[in-house]
PDB file of C-alpha atoms in Angstrom:
ATOM      1  CA  MET A   1      12.297  53.460  98.873  1.00  0.00           C
ATOM      2  CA  ALA A   2      11.289  55.953 101.177  1.00  0.00           C
ATOM      3  CA  LYS A   3      12.625  59.422 100.543  1.00  0.00           C
ATOM      4  CA  LYS A   4      15.339  60.873 102.862  1.00  0.00           C
ATOM      5  CA  ARG A   5      14.305  63.334 104.948  1.00  0.00           C
ATOM      6  CA  PRO A   6      16.410  66.535 104.712  1.00  0.00           C
ATOM      7  CA  GLN A   7      18.985  66.753 107.131  1.00  0.00           C
ATOM      8  CA  THR A   8      18.952  70.051 109.157  1.00  0.00           C
ATOM      9  CA  LYS A   9      22.180  71.453 110.262  1.00  0.00           C
ATOM     10  CA  ALA A  10      22.625  72.134 113.997  1.00  0.00           C
ATOM     11  CA  GLY A  11      22.380  75.790 114.581  1.00  0.00           C
ATOM     12  CA  ARG A  12      25.563  77.582 114.770  1.00  0.00           C
ATOM     13  CA  PRO A  13      26.293  81.353 115.411  1.00  0.00           C
ATOM     14  CA  GLN A  14      26.411  83.393 112.206  1.00  0.00           C
ATOM     15  CA  LEU A  15      29.336  85.295 111.537  1.00  0.00           C
ATOM     16  CA  SER A  16      29.674  88.682 110.009  1.00  0.00           C
ATOM     17  CA  ASP A  17      31.928  89.192 106.958  1.00  0.00           C
ATOM     18  CA  ALA A  18      34.406  91.014 109.276  1.00  0.00           C
ATOM     19  CA  GLU A  19      34.568  88.034 111.757  1.00  0.00           C
ATOM     20  CA  ILE A  20      35.306  85.191 109.200  1.00  0.00           C
ATOM     21  CA  PRO A  21      38.983  84.363 109.405  1.00  0.00           C
ATOM     22  CA  VAL A  22      41.301  83.635 106.544  1.00  0.00           C
ATOM     23  CA  VAL A  23      41.861  79.783 106.069  1.00  0.00           C
ATOM     24  CA  GLY A  24      43.242  77.516 103.312  1.00  0.00           C
ATOM     25  CA  ALA A  25      41.604  77.934  99.694  1.00  0.00           C
ATOM     26  CA  ARG A  26      40.217  74.322  99.786  1.00  0.00           C
ATOM     27  CA  GLU A  27      38.995  74.272 103.455  1.00  0.00           C
ATOM     28  CA  PRO A  28      35.458  74.537 104.508  1.00  0.00           C
ATOM     29  CA  CYS A  29      34.431  78.226 104.528  1.00  0.00           C
ATOM     30  CA  PRO A  30      34.174  79.206 108.294  1.00  0.00           C
ATOM     31  CA  CYS A  31      30.911  80.886 107.702  1.00  0.00           C
ATOM     32  CA  GLY A  32      29.224  77.640 107.562  1.00  0.00           C
ATOM     33  CA  SER A  33      27.933  77.634 104.009  1.00  0.00           C
ATOM     34  CA  GLY A  34      29.281  74.226 103.242  1.00  0.00           C
ATOM     35  CA  ARG A  35      31.509  75.550 100.339  1.00  0.00           C
ATOM     36  CA  ARG A  36      35.252  75.803 100.121  1.00  0.00           C
ATOM     37  CA  TYR A  37      36.608  78.955 101.338  1.00  0.00           C
ATOM     38  CA  LYS A  38      37.970  79.883  97.739  1.00  0.00           C
ATOM     39  CA  ALA A  39      34.366  79.592  96.296  1.00  0.00           C
ATOM     40  CA  CYS A  40      32.812  81.575  99.238  1.00  0.00           C
ATOM     41  CA  HIS A  41      34.297  84.309 101.372  1.00  0.00           C
ATOM     42  CA  GLY A  42      37.757  83.687  99.862  1.00  0.00           C
ATOM     43  CA  ARG A  43      36.691  85.423  96.604  1.00  0.00           C
ATOM     44  CA  ALA A  44      37.100  88.719  98.120  1.00  0.00           C
ATOM     45  CA  ALA A  45      40.465  87.613  99.580  1.00  0.00           C
ATOM     46  CA  ALA A  46      41.900  86.381  96.323  1.00  0.00           C
ATOM     47  CA  HIS A  47      40.561  89.658  94.523  1.00  0.00           C
ATOM     48  CA  ALA A  48      42.506  91.684  97.136  1.00  0.00           C
ATOM     49  CA  ALA A  49      45.608  89.521  96.665  1.00  0.00           C
ATOM     50  CA  THR A  50      45.685  90.174  92.966  1.00  0.00           C
ATOM     51  CA  GLU A  51      44.507  93.718  92.817  1.00  0.00           C
ATOM     52  CA  LEU A  52      47.590  95.951  92.703  1.00  0.00           C
ATOM     53  CA  VAL A  53      47.391  99.332  94.568  1.00  0.00           C
ATOM     54  CA  HIS A  54      49.274 101.651  92.379  1.00  0.00           C
ATOM     55  CA  ARG A  55      50.530 103.928  94.985  1.00  0.00           C
ATOM     56  CA  PRO A  56      50.416 102.111  98.209  1.00  0.00           C
ATOM     57  CA  PHE A  57      52.047 104.804 100.301  1.00  0.00           C
ATOM     58  CA  GLU A  58      49.936 107.705  99.119  1.00  0.00           C
ATOM     59  CA  GLY A  59      48.659 109.680 102.180  1.00  0.00           C
ATOM     60  CA  LEU A  60      51.460 108.808 104.535  1.00  0.00           C
ATOM     61  CA  ALA A  61      54.013 111.403 105.685  1.00  0.00           C
ATOM     62  CA  GLY A  62      57.156 111.032 103.556  1.00  0.00           C
ATOM     63  CA  GLU A  63      55.634 109.045 100.662  1.00  0.00           C
ATOM     64  CA  GLY A  64      58.744 109.574  98.459  1.00  0.00           C
ATOM     65  CA  ASP A  65      61.147 108.336 101.313  1.00  0.00           C
ATOM     66  CA  TRP A  66      58.889 105.240 101.727  1.00  0.00           C
ATOM     67  CA  VAL A  67      59.254 104.368  98.026  1.00  0.00           C
ATOM     68  CA  ALA A  68      63.122 105.060  98.445  1.00  0.00           C
ATOM     69  CA  LEU A  69      63.553 102.880 101.540  1.00  0.00           C
ATOM     70  CA  ARG A  70      61.547 100.116  99.999  1.00  0.00           C
ATOM     71  CA  GLU A  71      63.341  99.991  96.607  1.00  0.00           C
ATOM     72  CA  LEU A  72      66.587 101.949  96.604  1.00  0.00           C
ATOM     73  CA  VAL A  73      68.202 102.253 100.135  1.00  0.00           C
ATOM     74  CA  PRO A  74      70.116  99.356 101.645  1.00  0.00           C
ATOM     75  CA  ALA A  75      70.248 100.349 105.309  1.00  0.00           C
ATOM     76  CA  ALA A  76      68.218 103.099 106.970  1.00  0.00           C
ATOM     77  CA  THR A  77      65.717 103.389 109.960  1.00  0.00           C
ATOM     78  CA  THR A  78      63.045 105.856 110.929  1.00  0.00           C
ATOM     79  CA  ALA A  79      60.657 106.215 113.847  1.00  0.00           C
ATOM     80  CA  LEU A  80      56.929 105.763 113.166  1.00  0.00           C
ATOM     81  CA  THR A  81      54.195 107.619 114.955  1.00  0.00           C
ATOM     82  CA  LEU A  82      50.993 105.769 115.630  1.00  0.00           C
ATOM     83  CA  LYS A  83      47.565 107.444 115.363  1.00  0.00           C
ATOM     84  CA  ASP A  84      46.500 106.249 118.672  1.00  0.00           C
ATOM     85  CA  GLY A  85      49.943 106.425 120.595  1.00  0.00           C
ATOM     86  CA  LEU A  86      52.072 103.519 121.786  1.00  0.00           C
ATOM     87  CA  PRO A  87      50.515 100.728 123.488  1.00  0.00           C
ATOM     88  CA  GLU A  88      51.626  99.975 127.097  1.00  0.00           C
ATOM     89  CA  GLY A  89      54.725  98.095 126.902  1.00  0.00           C
ATOM     90  CA  VAL A  90      55.898  99.202 123.606  1.00  0.00           C
ATOM     91  CA  PRO A  91      58.400 102.196 124.039  1.00  0.00           C
ATOM     92  CA  SER A  92      58.950 102.779 120.254  1.00  0.00           C
ATOM     93  CA  VAL A  93      58.280 101.602 116.698  1.00  0.00           C
ATOM     94  CA  THR A  94      60.917 101.846 114.095  1.00  0.00           C
ATOM     95  CA  LEU A  95      60.711 101.135 110.359  1.00  0.00           C
ATOM     96  CA  ALA A  96      63.803  99.477 108.973  1.00  0.00           C
ATOM     97  CA  THR A  97      64.694  98.749 105.363  1.00  0.00           C
ATOM     98  CA  VAL A  98      65.728  95.195 106.330  1.00  0.00           C
ATOM     99  CA  LEU A  99      65.818  93.220 109.561  1.00  0.00           C
ATOM    100  CA  PRO A 100      67.939  90.082 110.406  1.00  0.00           C
ATOM    101  CA  MET A 101      66.914  86.876 108.752  1.00  0.00           C
ATOM    102  CA  ALA A 102      64.604  88.665 106.518  1.00  0.00           C
ATOM    103  CA  TRP A 103      62.051  88.783 109.391  1.00  0.00           C
ATOM    104  CA  PRO A 104      58.935  91.051 108.476  1.00  0.00           C
ATOM    105  CA  ALA A 105      59.030  92.341 111.949  1.00  0.00           C
ATOM    106  CA  LEU A 106      60.488  91.970 115.438  1.00  0.00           C
ATOM    107  CA  ARG A 107      59.411  92.484 118.927  1.00  0.00           C
ATOM    108  CA  ARG A 108      62.572  93.204 120.860  1.00  0.00           C
ATOM    109  CA  ASP A 109      63.362  92.039 124.434  1.00  0.00           C
ATOM    110  CA  ASP A 110      62.627  95.643 125.700  1.00  0.00           C
ATOM    111  CA  GLY A 111      59.155  95.671 123.913  1.00  0.00           C
ATOM    112  CA  SER A 112      60.220  97.996 121.177  1.00  0.00           C
ATOM    113  CA  VAL A 113      59.009  97.105 117.601  1.00  0.00           C
ATOM    114  CA  MET A 114      60.843  97.014 114.343  1.00  0.00           C
ATOM    115  CA  LEU A 115      58.850  96.718 110.991  1.00  0.00           C
ATOM    116  CA  GLY A 116      60.905  95.567 108.013  1.00  0.00           C
ATOM    117  CA  LEU A 117      59.934  97.130 104.639  1.00  0.00           C
ATOM    118  CA  GLN A 118      62.062  95.265 101.983  1.00  0.00           C
ATOM    119  CA  ASN A 119      59.921  91.912 102.316  1.00  0.00           C
ATOM    120  CA  ASP A 120      57.779  89.976 100.089  1.00  0.00           C
ATOM    121  CA  THR A 121      54.221  90.660 100.424  1.00  0.00           C
ATOM    122  CA  SER A 122      51.191  88.335 100.089  1.00  0.00           C
ATOM    123  CA  SER A 123      48.793  90.783  98.181  1.00  0.00           C
ATOM    124  CA  GLY A 124      48.767  93.625  95.903  1.00  0.00           C
ATOM    125  CA  ASP A 125      48.654  96.068  98.686  1.00  0.00           C
ATOM    126  CA  ILE A 126      51.845  96.595 100.567  1.00  0.00           C
ATOM    127  CA  SER A 127      50.294  98.976 102.897  1.00  0.00           C
ATOM    128  CA  ARG A 128      47.711  96.417 104.016  1.00  0.00           C
ATOM    129  CA  ASP A 129      50.281  93.634 104.425  1.00  0.00           C
ATOM    130  CA  LEU A 130      52.668  95.771 106.515  1.00  0.00           C
ATOM    131  CA  ALA A 131      49.698  97.020 108.757  1.00  0.00           C
ATOM    132  CA  ASP A 132      48.891  93.599 109.372  1.00  0.00           C
ATOM    133  CA  ILE A 133      52.483  92.672 110.452  1.00  0.00           C
ATOM    134  CA  LEU A 134      52.701  95.794 112.567  1.00  0.00           C
ATOM    135  CA  GLN A 135      49.525  95.045 114.500  1.00  0.00           C
ATOM    136  CA  ARG A 136      50.625  91.728 115.174  1.00  0.00           C
ATOM    137  CA  ALA A 137      54.050  92.824 116.360  1.00  0.00           C
ATOM    138  CA  LEU A 138      52.691  95.431 118.787  1.00  0.00           C
ATOM    139  CA  THR A 139      51.096  92.402 120.752  1.00  0.00           C
ATOM    140  CA  ALA A 140      53.971  89.752 120.120  1.00  0.00           C
ATOM    141  CA  GLU A 141      55.813  88.441 123.096  1.00  0.00           C
ATOM    142  CA  PRO A 142      58.929  90.408 123.514  1.00  0.00           C
ATOM    143  CA  GLY A 143      62.010  88.680 121.888  1.00  0.00           C
ATOM    144  CA  THR A 144      60.206  87.059 119.168  1.00  0.00           C
ATOM    145  CA  PRO A 145      60.006  87.760 115.444  1.00  0.00           C
ATOM    146  CA  VAL A 146      56.720  88.299 113.603  1.00  0.00           C
ATOM    147  CA  GLN A 147      56.178  86.126 110.235  1.00  0.00           C
ATOM    148  CA  ALA A 148      53.886  87.455 107.256  1.00  0.00           C
ATOM    149  CA  ARG A 149      50.693  85.802 106.401  1.00  0.00           C
ATOM    150  CA  ARG A 150      47.856  86.258 104.008  1.00  0.00           C
ATOM    151  CA  VAL A 151      45.952  89.153 105.198  1.00  0.00           C
ATOM    152  CA  PRO A 152      42.049  89.713 105.358  1.00  0.00           C
ATOM    153  CA  ALA A 153      40.775  91.734 102.488  1.00  0.00           C
ATOM    154  CA  ASP A 154      39.250  94.336 104.725  1.00  0.00           C
ATOM    155  CA  GLY A 155      42.103  94.557 107.060  1.00  0.00           C
ATOM    156  CA  PRO A 156      43.557  98.128 107.974  1.00  0.00           C
ATOM    157  CA  ARG A 157      46.327  99.936 106.040  1.00  0.00           C
ATOM    158  CA  LEU A 158      49.305 101.691 107.114  1.00  0.00           C
ATOM    159  CA  GLN A 159      47.199 104.897 106.640  1.00  0.00           C
ATOM    160  CA  ASP A 160      44.665 103.811 109.341  1.00  0.00           C
ATOM    161  CA  LEU A 161      47.471 103.247 111.917  1.00  0.00           C
ATOM    162  CA  LEU A 162      49.905 105.841 111.303  1.00  0.00           C
ATOM    163  CA  ASP A 163      49.711 109.575 112.192  1.00  0.00           C
ATOM    164  CA  PRO A 164      49.558 111.415 108.822  1.00  0.00           C
ATOM    165  CA  GLU A 165      50.916 114.584 110.697  1.00  0.00           C
ATOM    166  CA  GLY A 166      53.822 112.668 111.997  1.00  0.00           C
ATOM    167  CA  THR A 167      57.383 113.241 110.940  1.00  0.00           C
ATOM    168  CA  PHE A 168      59.082 110.870 108.595  1.00  0.00           C
ATOM    169  CA  GLU A 169      62.970 111.475 108.710  1.00  0.00           C
ATOM    170  CA  PRO A 170      64.939 108.530 107.371  1.00  0.00           C
ATOM    171  CA  VAL A 171      68.461 108.003 109.004  1.00  0.00           C
ATOM    172  CA  VAL A 172      70.631 106.062 106.430  1.00  0.00           C
ATOM    173  CA  HIS A 173      73.282 103.826 107.948  1.00  0.00           C
ATOM    174  CA  SER A 174      76.555 102.604 106.488  1.00  0.00           C
ATOM    175  CA  GLY A 175      75.606  99.091 107.700  1.00  0.00           C
ATOM    176  CA  PHE A 176      73.188  97.001 109.512  1.00  0.00           C
ATOM    177  CA  GLU A 177      74.495  97.336 113.314  1.00  0.00           C
ATOM    178  CA  PHE A 178      71.181  98.835 114.137  1.00  0.00           C
ATOM    179  CA  TRP A 179      69.783  95.218 114.329  1.00  0.00           C
ATOM    180  CA  VAL A 180      71.379  94.482 117.638  1.00  0.00           C
ATOM    181  CA  PRO A 181      72.074  96.465 120.665  1.00  0.00           C
ATOM    182  CA  ASP A 182      75.073  94.330 121.348  1.00  0.00           C
ATOM    183  CA  ALA A 183      76.600  92.813 118.399  1.00  0.00           C
ATOM    184  CA  GLU A 184      79.146  90.920 120.176  1.00  0.00           C
ATOM    185  CA  ASN A 185      76.514  88.875 121.853  1.00  0.00           C
ATOM    186  CA  ALA A 186      74.321  88.174 118.845  1.00  0.00           C
ATOM    187  CA  THR A 187      73.329  84.608 117.951  1.00  0.00           C
ATOM    188  CA  PRO A 188      75.543  82.977 115.225  1.00  0.00           C
ATOM    189  CA  GLU A 189      72.425  83.049 112.841  1.00  0.00           C
ATOM    190  CA  VAL A 190      72.137  86.822 113.246  1.00  0.00           C
ATOM    191  CA  ALA A 191      75.804  87.568 113.307  1.00  0.00           C
ATOM    192  CA  ALA A 192      76.225  85.636 109.863  1.00  0.00           C
ATOM    193  CA  SER A 193      73.080  87.476 108.475  1.00  0.00           C
ATOM    194  CA  LEU A 194      74.741  90.925 109.620  1.00  0.00           C
ATOM    195  CA  GLU A 195      78.022  90.022 107.932  1.00  0.00           C
ATOM    196  CA  ARG A 196      76.228  89.148 104.763  1.00  0.00           C
ATOM    197  CA  ALA A 197      74.146  92.241 104.739  1.00  0.00           C
ATOM    198  CA  ASN A 198      76.981  94.701 105.270  1.00  0.00           C
ATOM    199  CA  ALA A 199      79.136  92.986 102.667  1.00  0.00           C
ATOM    200  CA  ALA A 200      76.301  93.778 100.089  1.00  0.00           C
ATOM    201  CA  ALA A 201      75.369  97.220 101.244  1.00  0.00           C
ATOM    202  CA  ILE A 202      75.920  99.861  98.618  1.00  0.00           C
ATOM    203  CA  PRO A 203      77.071 103.194 100.405  1.00  0.00           C
ATOM    204  CA  THR A 204      74.174 105.478 100.180  1.00  0.00           C
ATOM    205  CA  VAL A 205      73.802 109.124 101.639  1.00  0.00           C
ATOM    206  CA  LYS A 206      70.397 111.111 101.564  1.00  0.00           C
ATOM    207  CA  LEU A 207      70.696 114.657 100.313  1.00  0.00           C
ATOM    208  CA  THR A 208      69.673 117.403 102.925  1.00  0.00           C
ATOM    209  CA  GLY A 209      68.954 120.035 100.573  1.00  0.00           C
ATOM    210  CA  VAL A 210      66.163 118.649  98.505  1.00  0.00           C
ATOM    211  CA  ASP A 211      63.540 115.962  99.400  1.00  0.00           C
ATOM    212  CA  CYS A 212      63.978 112.196  98.744  1.00  0.00           C
ATOM    213  CA  ALA A 213      67.175 112.370  96.910  1.00  0.00           C
ATOM    214  CA  TYR A 214      69.742 109.528  97.517  1.00  0.00           C
ATOM    215  CA  TRP A 215      73.267 109.618  96.426  1.00  0.00           C
ATOM    216  CA  CYS A 216      74.936 106.070  95.982  1.00  0.00           C
ATOM    217  CA  GLU A 217      78.638 104.804  95.334  1.00  0.00           C
ATOM    218  CA  THR A 218      79.292 101.902  92.888  1.00  0.00           C
ATOM    219  CA  PRO A 219      82.641 100.656  91.780  1.00  0.00           C
ATOM    220  CA  ASP A 220      82.439 102.232  88.311  1.00  0.00           C
ATOM    221  CA  LYS A 221      80.370 105.375  88.818  1.00  0.00           C
ATOM    222  CA  ASN A 222      78.205 107.192  91.429  1.00  0.00           C
ATOM    223  CA  HIS A 223      74.467 107.866  91.073  1.00  0.00           C
ATOM    224  CA  LEU A 224      72.010 110.101  92.228  1.00  0.00           C
ATOM    225  CA  ARG A 225      68.362 108.732  92.426  1.00  0.00           C
ATOM    226  CA  TRP A 226      65.539 111.234  93.309  1.00  0.00           C
ATOM    227  CA  VAL A 227      61.989 110.187  94.084  1.00  0.00           C
ATOM    228  CA  MET A 228      59.706 112.853  92.859  1.00  0.00           C
ATOM    229  CA  PRO A 229      56.086 113.465  93.602  1.00  0.00           C
ATOM    230  CA  TYR A 230      54.765 114.821  90.351  1.00  0.00           C
ATOM    231  CA  PRO A 231      52.323 113.165  87.854  1.00  0.00           C
ATOM    232  CA  GLU A 232      54.409 111.284  85.580  1.00  0.00           C
ATOM    233  CA  ASP A 233      53.536 112.889  82.316  1.00  0.00           C
ATOM    234  CA  GLN A 234      53.930 116.255  83.679  1.00  0.00           C
ATOM    235  CA  LEU A 235      57.457 115.410  85.174  1.00  0.00           C
ATOM    236  CA  LEU A 236      58.878 113.568  81.861  1.00  0.00           C
ATOM    237  CA  ASP A 237      57.564 116.776  79.879  1.00  0.00           C
ATOM    238  CA  ALA A 238      59.536 118.937  82.270  1.00  0.00           C
ATOM    239  CA  LEU A 239      62.551 116.637  82.285  1.00  0.00           C
ATOM    240  CA  ALA A 240      62.379 116.583  78.399  1.00  0.00           C
ATOM    241  CA  ARG A 241      62.303 120.448  78.227  1.00  0.00           C
ATOM    242  CA  LEU A 242      65.525 120.561  80.502  1.00  0.00           C
ATOM    243  CA  HIS A 243      67.201 117.827  78.783  1.00  0.00           C
ATOM    244  CA  ALA A 244      66.784 119.413  75.176  1.00  0.00           C
ATOM    245  CA  ALA A 245      67.988 122.741  76.475  1.00  0.00           C
ATOM    246  CA  GLY A 246      71.044 120.945  77.963  1.00  0.00           C
ATOM    247  CA  ARG A 247      69.971 121.969  81.505  1.00  0.00           C
ATOM    248  CA  SER A 248      69.231 118.286  82.948  1.00  0.00           C
ATOM    249  CA  HIS A 249      72.684 117.737  84.263  1.00  0.00           C
ATOM    250  CA  LEU A 250      73.839 118.069  87.754  1.00  0.00           C
ATOM    251  CA  GLY A 251      77.332 119.584  86.912  1.00  0.00           C
ATOM    252  CA  GLU A 252      80.223 118.850  84.827  1.00  0.00           C
ATOM    253  CA  GLY A 253      80.561 115.136  83.809  1.00  0.00           C
ATOM    254  CA  THR A 254      76.913 114.364  85.186  1.00  0.00           C
ATOM    255  CA  ARG A 255      74.152 113.034  83.075  1.00  0.00           C
ATOM    256  CA  LEU A 256      70.295 112.414  83.479  1.00  0.00           C
ATOM    257  CA  VAL A 257      70.123 108.780  82.177  1.00  0.00           C
ATOM    258  CA  GLY A 258      66.453 107.584  82.646  1.00  0.00           C
ATOM    259  CA  SER A 259      64.097 106.844  85.474  1.00  0.00           C
ATOM    260  CA  PHE A 260      62.543 104.260  87.538  1.00  0.00           C
ATOM    261  CA  ARG A 261      58.892 103.768  88.086  1.00  0.00           C
ATOM    262  CA  ALA A 262      58.229 102.732  91.645  1.00  0.00           C
ATOM    263  CA  HIS A 263      54.851 102.443  93.492  1.00  0.00           C
ATOM    264  CA  GLY A 264      53.357 105.163  91.412  1.00  0.00           C
ATOM    265  CA  LEU A 265      56.017 107.619  91.501  1.00  0.00           C
ATOM    266  CA  THR A 266      58.845 108.407  89.089  1.00  0.00           C
ATOM    267  CA  VAL A 267      62.482 108.212  90.264  1.00  0.00           C
ATOM    268  CA  PRO A 268      64.874 110.181  87.721  1.00  0.00           C
ATOM    269  CA  VAL A 269      68.611 108.881  87.830  1.00  0.00           C
ATOM    270  CA  TRP A 270      71.676 110.574  87.180  1.00  0.00           C
ATOM    271  CA  ASP A 271      75.158 109.098  86.633  1.00  0.00           C
ATOM    272  CA  LEU A 272      77.757 111.009  88.492  1.00  0.00           C
ATOM    273  CA  PRO A 273      81.712 110.628  88.129  1.00  0.00           C
ATOM    274  CA  SER A 274      83.160 108.451  90.706  1.00  0.00           C
ATOM    275  CA  GLY A 275      84.773 111.300  92.292  1.00  0.00           C
ATOM    276  CA  VAL A 276      81.545 113.176  92.876  1.00  0.00           C
ATOM    277  CA  THR A 277      80.299 112.905  96.627  1.00  0.00           C
ATOM    278  CA  ALA A 278      77.020 113.417  98.015  1.00  0.00           C
ATOM    279  CA  GLU A 279      78.228 116.855  99.400  1.00  0.00           C
ATOM    280  CA  ASP A 280      79.465 117.878  96.028  1.00  0.00           C
ATOM    281  CA  VAL A 281      76.165 117.330  94.513  1.00  0.00           C
ATOM    282  CA  GLU A 282      74.009 119.167  97.131  1.00  0.00           C
ATOM    283  CA  LYS A 283      74.185 122.569  95.582  1.00  0.00           C
ATOM    284  CA  PRO A 284      73.775 121.365  91.906  1.00  0.00           C
ATOM    285  CA  ALA A 285      70.660 119.437  93.018  1.00  0.00           C
ATOM    286  CA  ALA A 286      69.001 122.529  94.733  1.00  0.00           C
ATOM    287  CA  GLU A 287      69.680 124.520  91.527  1.00  0.00           C
ATOM    288  CA  PHE A 288      68.121 121.779  89.377  1.00  0.00           C
ATOM    289  CA  ALA A 289      65.032 121.801  91.598  1.00  0.00           C
ATOM    290  CA  GLU A 290      64.439 125.483  90.697  1.00  0.00           C
ATOM    291  CA  ARG A 291      64.865 124.658  87.037  1.00  0.00           C
ATOM    292  CA  LEU A 292      62.423 121.947  87.362  1.00  0.00           C
ATOM    293  CA  ALA A 293      59.945 123.905  89.003  1.00  0.00           C
ATOM    294  CA  THR A 294      60.080 126.388  86.270  1.00  0.00           C
ATOM    295  CA  ALA A 295      59.731 123.587  83.497  1.00  0.00           C
ATOM    296  CA  LEU A 296      56.704 121.964  85.482  1.00  0.00           C
ATOM    297  CA  ALA A 297      55.025 125.184  85.325  1.00  0.00           C
ATOM    298  CA  SER A 298      55.046 125.396  81.468  1.00  0.00           C
ATOM    299  CA  ASP A 299      52.062 124.273  79.505  1.00  0.00           C
ATOM    300  CA  THR A 300      53.322 125.060  76.086  1.00  0.00           C
ATOM    301  CA  PRO A 301      53.314 122.242  73.647  1.00  0.00           C
ATOM    302  CA  LEU A 302      56.777 120.327  73.399  1.00  0.00           C
ATOM    303  CA  THR A 303      59.059 121.234  70.550  1.00  0.00           C
ATOM    304  CA  ALA A 304      60.439 118.530  68.054  1.00  0.00           C
ATOM    305  CA  ASP A 305      63.586 118.440  70.012  1.00  0.00           C
ATOM    306  CA  GLU A 306      61.685 118.177  73.288  1.00  0.00           C
ATOM    307  CA  ARG A 307      59.511 115.308  72.091  1.00  0.00           C
ATOM    308  CA  ARG A 308      62.611 113.546  70.917  1.00  0.00           C
ATOM    309  CA  ALA A 309      64.093 114.199  74.357  1.00  0.00           C
ATOM    310  CA  ARG A 310      61.021 112.754  75.943  1.00  0.00           C
ATOM    311  CA  GLY A 311      61.148 109.712  73.823  1.00  0.00           C
ATOM    312  CA  GLY A 312      64.564 108.868  74.734  1.00  0.00           C
ATOM    313  CA  LEU A 313      63.747 109.274  78.518  1.00  0.00           C
ATOM    314  CA  THR A 314      60.770 107.233  78.198  1.00  0.00           C
ATOM    315  CA  ASN A 315      62.611 104.367  76.543  1.00  0.00           C
ATOM    316  CA  ARG A 316      65.170 104.404  79.372  1.00  0.00           C
ATOM    317  CA  GLN A 317      62.386 103.848  82.031  1.00  0.00           C
ATOM    318  CA  VAL A 318      62.592 100.805  84.309  1.00  0.00           C
ATOM    319  CA  THR A 319      59.576  99.755  86.274  1.00  0.00           C
ATOM    320  CA  LEU A 320      60.579  98.420  89.743  1.00  0.00           C
ATOM    321  CA  SER A 321      57.102  97.801  91.108  1.00  0.00           C
TER     322      SER A 321
END
């Protein structure tokens, strides 16, 4: 039997790695190799999807507030400043904790863009996922939501799109009326989503005297949750020094009860009596910030009491992300 002549594939334009689109794992790789995507250029995408970026918001203005709005605050918005300015036809870009129907982003009828922060993401890098959604929202048809997708492994991050010198000043809302300019004319689906979201929102207030601290009200007691930018070990040592000395409180009846880990930052949490308002805790929080600065500057070894206090604080840590 005659040997089969090797078949030659018709010439096709060669794509660079940056030009190869993301496709299904079992589909042929668009590069033309003949292999499935997951065994070819999909390897990098799969690695990016599973590799967790420890501090996804590092380098952005207001990193602590990004973490708070992602994990702690029900209803808030803030304007975003793009490095290259606003595209034609886009009057503003606004970050929101949540959007109606859990949309990742929305291009409004007037062309403005709203980007949702508290959504599931497809990879281990929230910054890259949000940047992809934002880019697509900037060019979406006005009046349409933007859905999430699996993002390219080499796609831009928020740090590539946003002005690092721009301000980041969250406005905390009591509800989600910012979703729609005219709530009375909202669609039934959006109106129902708005009603559910408002019913579930915990009253929250951002303190004005210190950075990234948020008071919230719950039925049994109130809390202060304070996102801090210091290295975790250094912060826990400082908190332990204050706790052992009886100086970790924020006034009578308050108590430092533990902390969260969220996106590479530590978030100490205080229990407050139900009668303590956000305004009541402003001065004690500012005074605590001064005590903490002194404790952070200390490099002496922890005493036995301080080590026990540190162990207690470490045991009461909860990882959010």
